[in-house]
Coordinates of N, CA and C in Angstrom, one line a residue:
M6 N -33.5 -13.9 38.3 CA -34.1 -13.7 39.7 C -33.1 -13.6 40.7
V7 N -33.4 -12.9 41.8 CA -32.5 -12.8 42.9 C -33.3 -13.1 44.2
V8 N -32.6 -13.8 45.1 CA -33.3 -14.2 46.4 C -32.9 -13.1 47.4
L9 N -33.8 -12.4 48.0 CA -33.6 -11.4 49.0 C -33.9 -12.0 50.4
K10 N -33.1 -11.7 51.4 CA -33.2 -12.3 52.7 C -33.6 -11.2 53.7
D11 N -34.4 -11.6 54.7 CA -34.8 -10.6 55.7 C -35.2 -9.3 55.2
D12 N -34.5 -8.2 55.6 CA -34.9 -6.9 55.2 C -34.1 -6.3 54.0
E13 N -33.6 -7.2 53.2 CA -32.8 -6.8 52.1 C -33.7 -6.2 51.0
R14 N -33.1 -5.3 50.2 CA -33.8 -4.7 49.1 C -32.8 -4.7 47.9
L15 N -33.3 -4.5 46.7 CA -32.5 -4.4 45.5 C -32.5 -3.0 45.0
D16 N -31.4 -2.3 45.2 CA -31.3 -0.9 44.8 C -30.6 -0.7 43.5
Y17 N -30.8 0.5 42.9 CA -30.1 0.8 41.6 C -28.8 1.5 41.9
L18 N -27.8 1.1 41.1 CA -26.6 1.9 40.8 C -26.8 2.6 39.5
L19 N -27.4 3.8 39.6 CA -28.0 4.4 38.4 C -27.0 4.7 37.3
A20 N -25.9 5.3 37.6 CA -24.9 5.6 36.6 C -24.4 4.4 35.8
E21 N -24.4 3.3 36.5 CA -23.9 2.1 35.8 C -25.0 1.2 35.3
E22 N -26.2 1.5 35.6 CA -27.4 0.7 35.2 C -27.2 -0.8 35.8
L23 N -26.8 -0.8 37.0 CA -26.6 -2.1 37.8 C -27.6 -2.1 39.0
R24 N -27.7 -3.2 39.6 CA -28.5 -3.4 40.8 C -27.6 -3.9 41.9
I25 N -27.9 -3.6 43.2 CA -27.1 -4.1 44.3 C -28.1 -4.4 45.5
I26 N -27.7 -5.5 46.1 CA -28.5 -5.9 47.3 C -28.0 -5.1 48.5
Q27 N -29.0 -4.5 49.2 CA -28.6 -3.7 50.4 C -29.5 -4.1 51.6
S28 N -29.1 -3.7 52.8 CA -29.9 -4.0 54.0 C -29.7 -2.9 55.0
P29 N -30.8 -2.2 55.4 CA -30.6 -1.1 56.4 C -30.0 -1.6 57.7
S30 N -30.3 -2.9 58.1 CA -29.8 -3.3 59.4 C -28.4 -4.0 59.3
V31 N -28.0 -4.3 58.1 CA -26.7 -5.0 58.0 C -25.7 -4.1 57.3
F32 N -26.0 -3.6 56.1 CA -25.0 -2.8 55.4 C -25.7 -2.1 54.2
A33 N -25.5 -0.8 54.0 CA -25.9 -0.1 52.8 C -24.7 0.9 52.6
F34 N -24.3 0.9 51.3 CA -23.1 1.7 51.0 C -23.4 3.2 51.2
S35 N -22.3 3.9 51.4 CA -22.4 5.4 51.5 C -21.7 6.1 50.3
L36 N -21.8 7.4 50.3 CA -21.2 8.1 49.2 C -19.7 7.9 49.1
D37 N -19.1 7.6 50.2 CA -17.6 7.4 50.3 C -17.2 6.3 49.3
A38 N -18.0 5.2 49.2 CA -17.7 4.1 48.3 C -17.7 4.6 46.8
V39 N -18.7 5.4 46.5 CA -18.8 6.0 45.1 C -17.6 6.9 44.9
L40 N -17.3 7.7 45.8 CA -16.1 8.6 45.6 C -14.8 7.8 45.4
L41 N -14.6 6.7 46.2 CA -13.4 5.9 46.0 C -13.4 5.3 44.7
A42 N -14.5 4.7 44.2 CA -14.5 4.0 42.9 C -14.3 5.0 41.8
R43 N -14.7 6.2 41.9 CA -14.5 7.3 40.9 C -13.1 7.8 40.9
F44 N -12.5 7.9 42.1 CA -11.2 8.5 42.3 C -10.1 7.6 41.9
A45 N -10.2 6.3 42.1 CA -9.1 5.3 41.9 C -8.7 5.3 40.4
Y46 N -7.4 5.2 40.2 CA -6.9 4.9 38.8 C -7.3 3.5 38.4
L47 N -7.9 3.3 37.2 CA -8.3 2.0 36.8 C -7.7 1.6 35.5
P48 N -6.9 0.5 35.4 CA -6.4 0.1 34.1 C -7.5 -0.4 33.2
L49 N -7.4 -0.2 32.0 CA -8.6 -0.5 31.1 C -8.6 -2.0 30.7
K50 N -7.4 -2.5 30.3 CA -7.4 -3.9 29.7 C -6.4 -4.9 30.3
K51 N -5.3 -4.3 31.0 CA -4.3 -5.2 31.5 C -4.2 -5.0 33.0
G52 N -3.9 -6.1 33.7 CA -3.7 -6.1 35.2 C -4.9 -6.7 35.9
S53 N -4.9 -6.4 37.2 CA -6.0 -6.9 38.1 C -6.1 -5.9 39.3
I54 N -7.4 -5.9 39.8 CA -7.7 -5.0 40.9 C -8.2 -5.8 42.1
V55 N -7.8 -5.4 43.3 CA -8.3 -6.0 44.5 C -8.9 -4.9 45.3
D56 N -10.1 -5.1 45.8 CA -10.9 -4.2 46.7 C -11.0 -4.8 48.1
L57 N -10.3 -4.2 49.0 CA -10.3 -4.7 50.4 C -11.5 -4.0 51.2
C58 N -12.0 -4.6 52.2 CA -13.1 -4.1 53.0 C -14.3 -3.9 52.0
S59 N -14.6 -4.9 51.3 CA -15.5 -4.8 50.1 C -17.0 -4.7 50.5
G60 N -17.4 -5.0 51.7 CA -18.8 -4.9 52.1 C -19.7 -5.7 51.2
N61 N -20.7 -5.0 50.6 CA -21.7 -5.7 49.8 C -21.3 -5.7 48.3
G62 N -20.0 -5.4 48.1 CA -19.4 -5.4 46.7 C -19.7 -4.2 45.9
V63 N -20.0 -3.1 46.5 CA -20.4 -1.9 45.8 C -19.2 -1.3 45.0
V64 N -18.0 -1.3 45.5 CA -16.9 -0.7 44.8 C -16.5 -1.5 43.6
P65 N -16.4 -2.9 43.7 CA -16.1 -3.7 42.5 C -17.2 -3.5 41.4
L66 N -18.5 -3.4 41.9 CA -19.6 -3.2 40.9 C -19.4 -1.9 40.2
L67 N -19.2 -0.9 40.9 CA -19.0 0.5 40.3 C -17.8 0.5 39.3
M68 N -16.7 -0.1 39.8 CA -15.5 -0.1 38.9 C -15.6 -1.0 37.7
S69 N -16.5 -2.0 37.7 CA -16.6 -2.9 36.6 C -17.2 -2.2 35.3
A70 N -17.8 -1.1 35.5 CA -18.3 -0.3 34.4 C -17.3 0.5 33.7
K71 N -16.1 0.6 34.3 CA -15.0 1.5 33.8 C -13.8 0.7 33.4
T72 N -13.8 -0.6 33.6 CA -12.6 -1.4 33.3 C -12.9 -2.8 32.9
N73 N -12.1 -3.4 32.1 CA -12.3 -4.8 31.7 C -11.4 -5.8 32.4
V74 N -10.6 -5.3 33.4 CA -9.7 -6.2 34.0 C -10.4 -6.9 35.2
P75 N -9.9 -8.1 35.6 CA -10.5 -8.8 36.7 C -10.5 -8.0 38.0
I76 N -11.5 -8.1 38.8 CA -11.7 -7.4 40.1 C -11.9 -8.5 41.1
I77 N -11.2 -8.4 42.2 CA -11.4 -9.3 43.4 C -11.8 -8.5 44.6
G78 N -12.9 -8.8 45.2 CA -13.3 -8.2 46.4 C -13.1 -9.1 47.6
V79 N -12.6 -8.5 48.7 CA -12.3 -9.2 49.9 C -13.2 -8.7 51.1
E80 N -13.9 -9.6 51.7 CA -14.8 -9.2 52.8 C -14.9 -10.3 53.9
I81 N -14.7 -9.8 55.1 CA -14.6 -10.8 56.2 C -15.9 -11.2 56.8
Q82 N -17.0 -10.3 56.6 CA -18.3 -10.7 57.2 C -19.0 -11.6 56.2
E83 N -19.4 -12.7 56.6 CA -20.0 -13.7 55.7 C -21.3 -13.2 55.2
R84 N -22.1 -12.5 56.0 CA -23.4 -11.9 55.5 C -23.2 -10.9 54.4
L85 N -22.2 -10.0 54.5 CA -22.0 -9.0 53.5 C -21.4 -9.7 52.2
Y86 N -20.5 -10.7 52.5 CA -19.9 -11.4 51.3 C -21.0 -12.1 50.5
D87 N -22.0 -12.7 51.2 CA -23.1 -13.4 50.5 C -23.9 -12.4 49.7
M88 N -24.1 -11.2 50.3 CA -24.9 -10.1 49.6 C -24.1 -9.7 48.3
A89 N -22.8 -9.6 48.4 CA -22.0 -9.2 47.3 C -22.1 -10.3 46.2
V90 N -21.9 -11.5 46.6 CA -21.9 -12.6 45.6 C -23.3 -12.7 44.8
R91 N -24.4 -12.5 45.5 CA -25.7 -12.5 44.9 C -25.9 -11.3 44.0
S92 N -25.3 -10.1 44.4 CA -25.4 -8.9 43.5 C -24.6 -9.1 42.2
I93 N -23.4 -9.7 42.3 CA -22.6 -10.0 41.2 C -23.3 -10.9 40.2
E94 N -23.8 -12.0 40.8 CA -24.6 -13.0 40.0 C -25.8 -12.3 39.3
Y95 N -26.5 -11.5 40.0 CA -27.7 -10.8 39.4 C -27.3 -10.0 38.2
N96 N -26.2 -9.3 38.3 CA -25.8 -8.4 37.2 C -25.0 -9.1 36.1
G97 N -24.8 -10.5 36.3 CA -24.1 -11.2 35.2 C -22.6 -10.9 35.1
L98 N -22.0 -10.6 36.3 CA -20.6 -10.2 36.3 C -19.7 -11.2 36.9
N99 N -20.1 -12.5 37.0 CA -19.3 -13.5 37.6 C -18.0 -13.7 37.0
E100 N -17.9 -13.5 35.7 CA -16.6 -13.7 35.0 C -15.6 -12.6 35.2
R101 N -16.1 -11.5 35.7 CA -15.2 -10.3 35.8 C -15.0 -9.9 37.3
I102 N -15.9 -10.3 38.2 CA -15.7 -9.9 39.6 C -15.8 -11.2 40.4
A103 N -14.8 -11.4 41.3 CA -14.8 -12.6 42.2 C -14.8 -12.0 43.6
M104 N -15.5 -12.7 44.5 CA -15.4 -12.3 45.9 C -14.7 -13.3 46.7
V105 N -13.9 -12.9 47.7 CA -13.2 -13.8 48.6 C -13.8 -13.5 50.0
H106 N -14.2 -14.6 50.7 CA -14.7 -14.4 52.1 C -13.4 -14.7 53.0
G107 N -12.9 -13.6 53.5 CA -11.7 -13.8 54.3 C -11.2 -12.5 54.9
D108 N -10.1 -12.7 55.6 CA -9.4 -11.6 56.4 C -8.5 -10.9 55.4
L109 N -8.6 -9.5 55.3 CA -7.7 -8.8 54.4 C -6.2 -9.0 54.8
K110 N -5.9 -9.3 56.1 CA -4.5 -9.5 56.5 C -4.0 -10.8 55.8
E111 N -4.8 -11.7 55.4 CA -4.4 -12.9 54.7 C -4.5 -12.8 53.2
A112 N -5.0 -11.7 52.7 CA -5.2 -11.5 51.3 C -3.9 -11.7 50.4
P113 N -2.8 -11.1 50.8 CA -1.6 -11.3 50.0 C -1.2 -12.7 49.8
A114 N -1.3 -13.5 50.9 CA -0.9 -14.9 50.8 C -1.9 -15.7 49.9
Q115 N -3.2 -15.3 50.0 CA -4.2 -15.9 49.2 C -4.2 -15.5 47.7
L116 N -4.0 -14.2 47.5 CA -4.2 -13.7 46.1 C -2.9 -13.4 45.4
G117 N -1.8 -13.5 46.1 CA -0.5 -13.3 45.5 C 0.2 -12.0 45.9
Y118 N 1.5 -12.2 46.3 CA 2.3 -11.0 46.7 C 2.8 -10.3 45.5
E119 N 2.7 -9.0 45.5 CA 3.3 -8.1 44.5 C 2.8 -8.5 43.1
K120 N 1.5 -8.8 43.0 CA 1.0 -9.3 41.7 C 0.0 -8.4 41.1
H121 N -0.6 -7.5 41.8 CA -1.8 -6.8 41.3 C -1.5 -5.3 40.9
S122 N -2.3 -4.8 40.1 CA -2.1 -3.4 39.5 C -2.6 -2.3 40.4
V123 N -3.8 -2.6 41.0 CA -4.5 -1.6 41.8 C -5.2 -2.2 43.0
V124 N -5.1 -1.5 44.1 CA -5.8 -1.9 45.3 C -6.7 -0.7 45.8
T125 N -7.9 -1.0 46.1 CA -8.8 0.1 46.7 C -9.2 -0.4 48.1
C126 N -9.5 0.6 48.9 CA -9.9 0.2 50.3 C -10.6 1.3 50.9
N127 N -11.8 1.0 51.4 CA -12.7 1.9 52.2 C -12.7 1.3 53.6
P128 N -11.6 1.6 54.4 CA -11.4 0.9 55.7 C -12.4 1.4 56.8
P129 N -12.5 0.7 57.9 CA -13.2 1.2 59.1 C -12.6 2.5 59.5
Y130 N -13.4 3.5 59.8 CA -12.8 4.9 60.1 C -12.4 5.1 61.6
F131 N -13.1 4.3 62.5 CA -12.9 4.7 63.9 C -12.2 3.6 64.7
V132 N -11.6 4.0 65.8 CA -10.9 3.0 66.6 C -11.9 2.1 67.3
T133 N -11.4 1.1 68.0 CA -12.3 0.0 68.5 C -13.4 0.7 69.4
P134 N -14.6 0.2 69.1 CA -15.8 0.8 69.8 C -16.0 0.2 71.2
S135 N -16.9 0.8 71.9 CA -17.3 0.2 73.2 C -18.2 -1.0 73.0
N136 N -18.3 -1.9 74.0 CA -19.1 -3.1 73.9 C -20.6 -2.8 73.6
K137 N -21.0 -1.6 74.1 CA -22.4 -1.2 73.9 C -22.6 -1.0 72.4
E138 N -21.7 -0.4 71.7 CA -21.9 -0.1 70.2 C -21.8 -1.4 69.5
V139 N -20.9 -2.3 69.9 CA -20.8 -3.6 69.2 C -22.1 -4.4 69.3
N140 N -22.6 -4.4 70.6 CA -23.8 -5.2 70.9 C -25.1 -4.7 70.1
M141 N -25.1 -3.4 69.9 CA -26.3 -2.8 69.2 C -26.4 -3.3 67.8
N142 N -25.3 -3.4 67.1 CA -25.3 -3.9 65.7 C -23.9 -4.3 65.3
E143 N -23.7 -5.6 65.4 CA -22.3 -6.1 65.1 C -21.9 -5.8 63.7
H144 N -22.8 -6.0 62.7 CA -22.4 -5.8 61.3 C -21.9 -4.3 61.1
L145 N -22.7 -3.4 61.6 CA -22.3 -2.0 61.4 C -21.1 -1.6 62.1
A146 N -20.9 -2.2 63.4 CA -19.7 -1.9 64.2 C -18.5 -2.3 63.5
I147 N -18.5 -3.5 62.9 CA -17.3 -4.1 62.2 C -17.0 -3.2 61.0
A148 N -18.0 -2.8 60.3 CA -17.8 -1.9 59.1 C -17.2 -0.6 59.4
R149 N -17.6 -0.1 60.6 CA -17.2 1.3 60.9 C -16.0 1.4 61.9
H150 N -15.7 0.4 62.6 CA -14.7 0.4 63.7 C -13.6 -0.6 63.4
E151 N -12.4 -0.3 63.9 CA -11.2 -1.2 63.7 C -11.3 -2.4 64.6
I152 N -12.2 -3.3 64.4 CA -12.4 -4.5 65.2 C -11.6 -5.6 64.6
Y153 N -11.7 -5.9 63.3 CA -11.0 -6.9 62.6 C -9.7 -6.5 61.9
C154 N -9.6 -5.2 61.7 CA -8.4 -4.7 61.0 C -8.2 -3.2 61.4
T155 N -6.9 -2.9 61.5 CA -6.5 -1.5 61.7 C -6.2 -0.8 60.4
L156 N -6.0 0.5 60.4 CA -5.6 1.2 59.2 C -4.2 0.7 58.8
E157 N -3.3 0.4 59.7 CA -2.0 -0.2 59.3 C -2.2 -1.5 58.6
D158 N -3.1 -2.4 59.1 CA -3.3 -3.7 58.4 C -3.7 -3.4 57.0
C159 N -4.7 -2.5 56.8 CA -5.2 -2.2 55.4 C -4.0 -1.7 54.5
I160 N -3.2 -0.8 55.0 CA -2.1 -0.3 54.1 C -1.0 -1.3 53.9
R161 N -0.7 -2.1 54.9 CA 0.3 -3.2 54.8 C -0.1 -4.2 53.7
S162 N -1.4 -4.7 53.8 CA -1.9 -5.6 52.9 C -1.9 -5.1 51.5
S163 N -2.3 -3.8 51.4 CA -2.4 -3.2 50.1 C -1.0 -3.2 49.4
S164 N 0.0 -2.8 50.1 CA 1.3 -2.7 49.6 C 1.8 -4.1 49.2
E165 N 1.5 -5.1 50.0 CA 2.0 -6.5 49.7 C 1.3 -7.0 48.5
L166 N 0.1 -6.6 48.2 CA -0.6 -7.1 47.1 C -0.1 -6.5 45.8
L167 N 0.4 -5.2 45.9 CA 0.7 -4.5 44.7 C 2.1 -4.8 44.1
K168 N 2.1 -4.9 42.8 CA 3.4 -5.0 42.1 C 4.1 -3.6 42.1
Q169 N 5.3 -3.5 41.8 CA 6.0 -2.2 41.8 C 5.4 -1.3 40.8
G170 N 5.1 -0.1 41.1 CA 4.4 0.8 40.2 C 2.9 0.8 40.3
G171 N 2.4 -0.2 41.1 CA 1.0 -0.4 41.2 C 0.4 0.8 42.1
K172 N -0.9 1.0 42.1 CA -1.5 2.1 42.9 C -2.5 1.6 43.9
A173 N -2.5 2.3 45.0 CA -3.5 2.0 46.1 C -4.2 3.2 46.4
A174 N -5.6 3.1 46.4 CA -6.4 4.3 46.7 C -7.2 4.0 48.0
F175 N -7.3 5.0 48.9 CA -8.0 4.9 50.1 C -9.0 6.1 50.3
V176 N -10.1 5.9 51.0 CA -11.0 7.0 51.4 C -11.0 6.9 52.9
H177 N -11.0 8.1 53.5 CA -10.9 8.1 55.0 C -11.4 9.5 55.5
R178 N -11.2 9.7 56.8 CA -11.5 11.0 57.4 C -10.3 11.9 57.4
P179 N -10.4 13.2 57.2 CA -9.2 14.1 57.2 C -8.4 14.0 58.5
G180 N -9.1 13.7 59.6 CA -8.3 13.6 60.9 C -7.3 12.5 60.9
R181 N -7.4 11.5 60.0 CA -6.4 10.4 59.9 C -5.4 10.6 58.8
L182 N -5.4 11.8 58.2 CA -4.5 12.1 57.0 C -3.0 11.8 57.3
L183 N -2.6 12.3 58.5 CA -1.2 12.1 58.8 C -0.9 10.7 59.1
D184 N -1.8 9.9 59.7 CA -1.7 8.5 59.9 C -1.6 7.8 58.5
L185 N -2.5 8.2 57.6 CA -2.4 7.6 56.2 C -1.1 7.8 55.5
I186 N -0.6 9.1 55.5 CA 0.6 9.4 54.8 C 1.8 8.6 55.5
T187 N 1.9 8.7 56.8 CA 3.0 8.0 57.6 C 3.0 6.5 57.3
L188 N 1.8 5.9 57.3 CA 1.8 4.4 57.1 C 2.0 4.1 55.7
M189 N 1.5 4.9 54.7 CA 1.7 4.6 53.3 C 3.2 4.6 53.0
R190 N 3.9 5.6 53.5 CA 5.4 5.7 53.3 C 6.1 4.6 54.0
K191 N 5.6 4.2 55.2 CA 6.3 3.0 55.9 C 6.2 1.8 55.0
Y192 N 5.1 1.6 54.3 CA 4.9 0.4 53.5 C 5.1 0.7 52.0
R193 N 6.0 1.6 51.7 CA 6.5 1.9 50.3 C 5.4 2.3 49.3
L194 N 4.3 3.0 49.8 CA 3.3 3.5 49.0 C 3.5 5.0 49.0
E195 N 4.1 5.6 48.0 CA 4.3 7.0 48.0 C 3.1 7.8 47.6
P196 N 2.6 8.7 48.5 CA 1.4 9.4 48.1 C 1.6 10.3 46.9
K197 N 0.7 10.1 45.9 CA 0.8 10.8 44.6 C -0.4 11.8 44.3
R198 N -1.6 11.4 44.8 CA -2.8 12.2 44.5 C -3.6 12.4 45.8
L199 N -4.1 13.6 46.1 CA -4.9 13.8 47.3 C -6.0 14.7 46.9
R200 N -7.2 14.4 47.4 CA -8.4 15.2 47.2 C -9.2 15.3 48.4
F201 N -9.6 16.5 48.8 CA -10.5 16.7 50.0 C -11.9 16.9 49.5
V202 N -12.8 16.3 50.2 CA -14.3 16.4 49.9 C -15.0 17.2 51.0
Y203 N -15.8 18.1 50.6 CA -16.5 19.0 51.6 C -18.0 18.8 51.4
P204 N -18.7 18.9 52.5 CA -20.2 18.8 52.4 C -20.7 19.9 51.6
K205 N -20.2 21.1 51.7 CA -20.6 22.2 50.9 C -19.6 23.3 51.0
M206 N -19.7 24.3 50.2 CA -18.8 25.5 50.2 C -18.8 26.1 51.6
G207 N -17.6 26.4 52.2 CA -17.6 27.1 53.4 C -17.5 26.2 54.6
R208 N -17.7 24.9 54.4 CA -17.6 23.9 55.5 C -16.2 23.2 55.5
E209 N -15.9 22.6 56.7 CA -14.6 21.9 56.7 C -14.8 20.6 55.9
A210 N -13.6 20.1 55.4 CA -13.6 18.8 54.7 C -14.0 17.7 55.7
N211 N -14.8 16.8 55.2 CA -15.2 15.6 56.1 C -14.7 14.3 55.5
T212 N -14.1 14.3 54.3 CA -13.6 13.1 53.7 C -12.3 13.4 52.9
V213 N -11.4 12.5 52.9 CA -10.2 12.6 52.1 C -10.0 11.4 51.2
L214 N -9.6 11.6 50.0 CA -9.2 10.6 49.0 C -7.7 10.7 48.8
I215 N -7.0 9.5 48.9 CA -5.6 9.6 48.7 C -5.2 8.3 47.9
E216 N -4.2 8.5 47.0 CA -3.7 7.4 46.2 C -2.2 7.4 46.2
G217 N -1.6 6.3 46.4 CA -0.2 6.1 46.4 C 0.3 5.1 45.4
M218 N 1.6 5.3 45.0 CA 2.2 4.4 44.1 C 3.3 3.6 44.8
K219 N 3.3 2.3 44.6 CA 4.3 1.4 45.2 C 5.7 1.8 44.6
D220 N 6.6 2.2 45.6 CA 7.9 2.6 45.2 C 8.0 3.8 44.3
G221 N 7.0 4.7 44.3 CA 6.9 5.9 43.5 C 7.9 6.9 44.0
A222 N 8.2 7.9 43.1 CA 9.1 9.0 43.5 C 8.2 10.0 44.3
P223 N 8.8 10.7 45.2 CA 8.0 11.7 46.0 C 7.6 12.9 45.1
D224 N 6.3 13.1 45.1 CA 5.7 14.2 44.3 C 4.2 14.0 44.4
I225 N 3.5 14.9 45.2 CA 2.1 14.7 45.4 C 1.3 15.8 44.7
K226 N 0.2 15.5 44.0 CA -0.7 16.4 43.4 C -1.9 16.6 44.4
I227 N -2.2 17.9 44.7 CA -3.4 18.2 45.4 C -4.5 18.6 44.4
L228 N -5.5 17.8 44.3 CA -6.6 18.0 43.3 C -7.6 19.0 43.7
P229 N -8.3 19.6 42.8 CA -9.3 20.6 43.2 C -10.3 20.0 44.2
P230 N -10.9 20.8 45.1 CA -11.8 20.3 46.1 C -13.1 19.8 45.5
L231 N -13.7 18.8 46.1 CA -15.0 18.3 45.7 C -16.1 18.7 46.7
F232 N -17.1 19.4 46.2 CA -18.2 19.8 47.1 C -19.4 18.9 46.8
V233 N -20.0 18.3 47.8 CA -21.1 17.4 47.7 C -22.4 18.1 47.4
Y234 N -22.7 19.1 48.1 CA -24.0 19.9 48.0 C -23.7 21.3 47.6
D235 N -24.7 21.9 46.8 CA -24.6 23.3 46.5 C -25.3 24.1 47.5
E236 N -25.4 25.4 47.2 CA -26.0 26.3 48.2 C -27.5 26.1 48.4
N237 N -28.1 25.3 47.5 CA -29.6 25.0 47.7 C -29.8 23.6 48.3
G238 N -28.7 23.0 48.7 CA -28.8 21.7 49.4 C -29.0 20.5 48.4
E239 N -28.8 20.8 47.1 CA -28.8 19.8 46.0 C -27.4 19.3 45.7
Y240 N -27.4 18.0 45.2 CA -26.1 17.5 44.8 C -25.4 18.4 43.8
T241 N -24.1 18.7 43.9 CA -23.4 19.4 42.8 C -23.4 18.6 41.5
E242 N -23.1 19.3 40.4 CA -23.1 18.6 39.1 C -22.2 17.4 39.1
E243 N -21.0 17.6 39.7 CA -20.0 16.5 39.7 C -20.5 15.3 40.4
V244 N -21.1 15.5 41.6 CA -21.6 14.4 42.4 C -22.8 13.8 41.7
R245 N -23.7 14.6 41.2 CA -24.8 14.1 40.5 C -24.4 13.1 39.3
E246 N -23.4 13.5 38.6 CA -22.9 12.7 37.5 C -22.3 11.4 38.0
M247 N -21.6 11.4 39.2 CA -21.1 10.2 39.8 C -22.2 9.2 40.1
L248 N -23.3 9.8 40.7 CA -24.4 8.9 41.2 C -25.4 8.5 40.1
Y249 N -25.7 9.4 39.2 CA -26.7 9.2 38.2 C -26.3 9.1 36.8
G250 N -25.0 9.4 36.5 CA -24.6 9.3 35.1 C -24.9 10.6 34.3
E251 N -24.5 10.7 33.1 CA -24.6 11.9 32.3 C -26.0 12.1 31.8
K252 N -26.9 11.1 31.9 CA -28.2 11.1 31.3 C -29.1 12.0 32.1
H253 N -28.8 12.2 33.4 CA -29.7 12.9 34.3 C -29.4 14.4 34.4

């Protein structure tokens, strides 16, 4: 059994055959989280993974289907942290996924410096919002805007958590690509893989996925573009497989 609060609902993660607690007024994951979980390098049996800005735990849940190593999610908002904990318990994944309620800036001190194999992060995309935006919905404002953490905070903490040769993966907006690369290099994360995501063919990219290696040698691979929708407005085969698995 799972206890749902207020307007929460229990949604399916179809490709993984898992369930996740969501709330339209507090937090519901977007396609970006799925893209990040699919894009990141995942060790199969050795090492550990830390997911920063974990929200309701969607990225750890998605990654748990692809790896057997321990996963730790870090989320500063107590309500979202609570949703993640209940989802993990519902899916019987307590022994593989742990959630930490705290500030990602403190994560290296809490979880260990230069100890982890992989860090993933879906950071807030926008600079600090107006008071009006915060007052309308504090939970959504914190998830979307740099209120509690900046992009630099996310990248610094990711680097501090990673052991040498470890990998950090981020999803963001293409407009912040130069900031991403500049900050990654500042904190010893050499960009190694880059992929642009487009709503459909002929449109500008609206999402970027980037992965860096701690103290890696300079050499970046630009992966093939990912298109979300086809000419009929349906999900492309690649995105459909990400969301629904090979059975559909």
